[in-house]
Short mmCIF file of C-alpha atoms in Angstrom, two decimals:
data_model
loop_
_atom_site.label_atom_id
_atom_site.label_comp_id
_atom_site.label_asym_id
_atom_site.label_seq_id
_atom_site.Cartn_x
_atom_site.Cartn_y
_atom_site.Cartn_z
CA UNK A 1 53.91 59.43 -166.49
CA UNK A 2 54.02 56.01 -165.40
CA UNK A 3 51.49 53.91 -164.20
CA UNK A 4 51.47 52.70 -160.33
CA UNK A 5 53.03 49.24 -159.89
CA UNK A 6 49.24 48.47 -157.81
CA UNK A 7 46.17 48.14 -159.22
CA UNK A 8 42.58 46.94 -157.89
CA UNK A 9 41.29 43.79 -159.65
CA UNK A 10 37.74 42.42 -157.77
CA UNK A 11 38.15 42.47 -154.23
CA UNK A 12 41.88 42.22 -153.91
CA UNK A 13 44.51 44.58 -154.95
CA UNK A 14 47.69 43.67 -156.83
CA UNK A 15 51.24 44.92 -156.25
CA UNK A 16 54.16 44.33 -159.25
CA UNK A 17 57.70 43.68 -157.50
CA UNK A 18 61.07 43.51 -158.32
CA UNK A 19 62.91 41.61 -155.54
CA UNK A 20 66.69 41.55 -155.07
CA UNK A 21 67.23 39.14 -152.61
CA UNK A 22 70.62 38.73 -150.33
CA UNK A 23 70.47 42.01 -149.95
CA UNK A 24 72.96 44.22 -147.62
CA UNK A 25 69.38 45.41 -146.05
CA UNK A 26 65.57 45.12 -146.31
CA UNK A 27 64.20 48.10 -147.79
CA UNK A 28 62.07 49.70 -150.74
CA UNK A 29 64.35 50.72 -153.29
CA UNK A 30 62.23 52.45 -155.75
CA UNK A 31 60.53 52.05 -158.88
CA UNK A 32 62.31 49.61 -161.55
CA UNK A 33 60.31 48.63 -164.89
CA UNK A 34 57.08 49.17 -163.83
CA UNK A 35 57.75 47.82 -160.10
CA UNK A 36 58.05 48.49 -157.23
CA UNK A 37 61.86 47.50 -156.40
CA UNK A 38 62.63 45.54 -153.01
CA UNK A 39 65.54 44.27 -151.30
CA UNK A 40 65.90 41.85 -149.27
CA UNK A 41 68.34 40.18 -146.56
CA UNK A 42 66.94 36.37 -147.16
CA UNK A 43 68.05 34.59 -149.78
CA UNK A 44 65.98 32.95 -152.33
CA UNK A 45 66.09 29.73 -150.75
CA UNK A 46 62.97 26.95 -149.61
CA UNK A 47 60.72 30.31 -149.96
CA UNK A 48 62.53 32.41 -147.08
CA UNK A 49 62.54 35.75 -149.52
CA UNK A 50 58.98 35.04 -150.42
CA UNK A 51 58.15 34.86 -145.97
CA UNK A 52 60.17 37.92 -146.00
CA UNK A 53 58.52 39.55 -148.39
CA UNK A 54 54.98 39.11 -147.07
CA UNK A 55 56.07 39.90 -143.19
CA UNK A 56 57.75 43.52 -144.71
CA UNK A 57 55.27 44.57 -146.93
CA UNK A 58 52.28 43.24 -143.69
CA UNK A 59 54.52 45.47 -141.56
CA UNK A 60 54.62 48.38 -144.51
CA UNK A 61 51.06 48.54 -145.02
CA UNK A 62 49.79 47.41 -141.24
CA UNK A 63 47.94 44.69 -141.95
CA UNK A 64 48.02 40.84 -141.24
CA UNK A 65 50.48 38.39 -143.08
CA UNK A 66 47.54 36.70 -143.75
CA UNK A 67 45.92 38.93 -145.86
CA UNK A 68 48.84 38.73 -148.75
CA UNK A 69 49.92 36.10 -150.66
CA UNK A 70 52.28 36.08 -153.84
CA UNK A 71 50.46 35.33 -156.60
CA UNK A 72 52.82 35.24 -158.89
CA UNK A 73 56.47 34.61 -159.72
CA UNK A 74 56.77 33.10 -156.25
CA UNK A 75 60.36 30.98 -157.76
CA UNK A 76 61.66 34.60 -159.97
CA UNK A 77 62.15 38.19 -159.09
CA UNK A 78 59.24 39.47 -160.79
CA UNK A 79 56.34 38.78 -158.49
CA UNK A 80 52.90 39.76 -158.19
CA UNK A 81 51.46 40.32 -154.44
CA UNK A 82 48.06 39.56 -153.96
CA UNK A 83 46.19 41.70 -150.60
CA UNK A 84 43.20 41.23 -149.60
CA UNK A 85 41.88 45.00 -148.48
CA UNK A 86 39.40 47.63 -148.82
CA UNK A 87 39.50 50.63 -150.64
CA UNK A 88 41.47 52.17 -147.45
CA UNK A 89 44.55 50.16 -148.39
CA UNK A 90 44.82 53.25 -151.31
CA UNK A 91 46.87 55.61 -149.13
CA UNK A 92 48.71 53.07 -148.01
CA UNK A 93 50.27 51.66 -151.16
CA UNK A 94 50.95 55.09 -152.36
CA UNK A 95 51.96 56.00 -148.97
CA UNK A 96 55.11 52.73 -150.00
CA UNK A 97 55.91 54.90 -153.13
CA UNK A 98 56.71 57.91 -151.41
CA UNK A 99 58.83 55.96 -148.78
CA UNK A 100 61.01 54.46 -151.41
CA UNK A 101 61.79 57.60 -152.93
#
């Protein structure tokens, strides 16, 4: 069984992505390595796919753009989100691995 590309670490929980960007269409694509696979329409270009990527996954999980951040691989296609949430965010992220199935 493989382990859920979120965990909790303190007081902020952290997502593992794989983003395609210049995608046909913005949508969860799956699971891919260990991550959670996402396309994207924006390119990878002055940080529009990382903007995009924070708006969709705000959207996704109904909270603020604010409250996420990538905190790592912001230039690569592996990145790390960082969300600042409760525990009630739970559901929510395994709510996104249902939808991309």
């Amino acid at each position: 069984m493989n382990a859920a590309p979120y965990r909790r670490q303190g007081a902020v929980w952290l997502v593992d992505l794989l983003v395609q960007p210049r995608a046909a269409r913005t949508e969860l694509a799956g699971l891919h390595d260990g991550r959670l696979k996402l396309r994207l329409t924006a390119p990878p270009v002055d940080g529009a796919a990382n903007a995009a990527l924070v708006q969709f996954l705000a959207e996704r999980l109904d909270l603020p753009r604010s409250a996420l951040s990538v905190a790592s691989g912001s230039t690569g296609r592996r990145k790390t989100v960082s969300i600042n949430a409760g525990c009630e965010l739970a559901p929510r992220l395994a709510g996104l691995m249902g939808a991309s199935s």
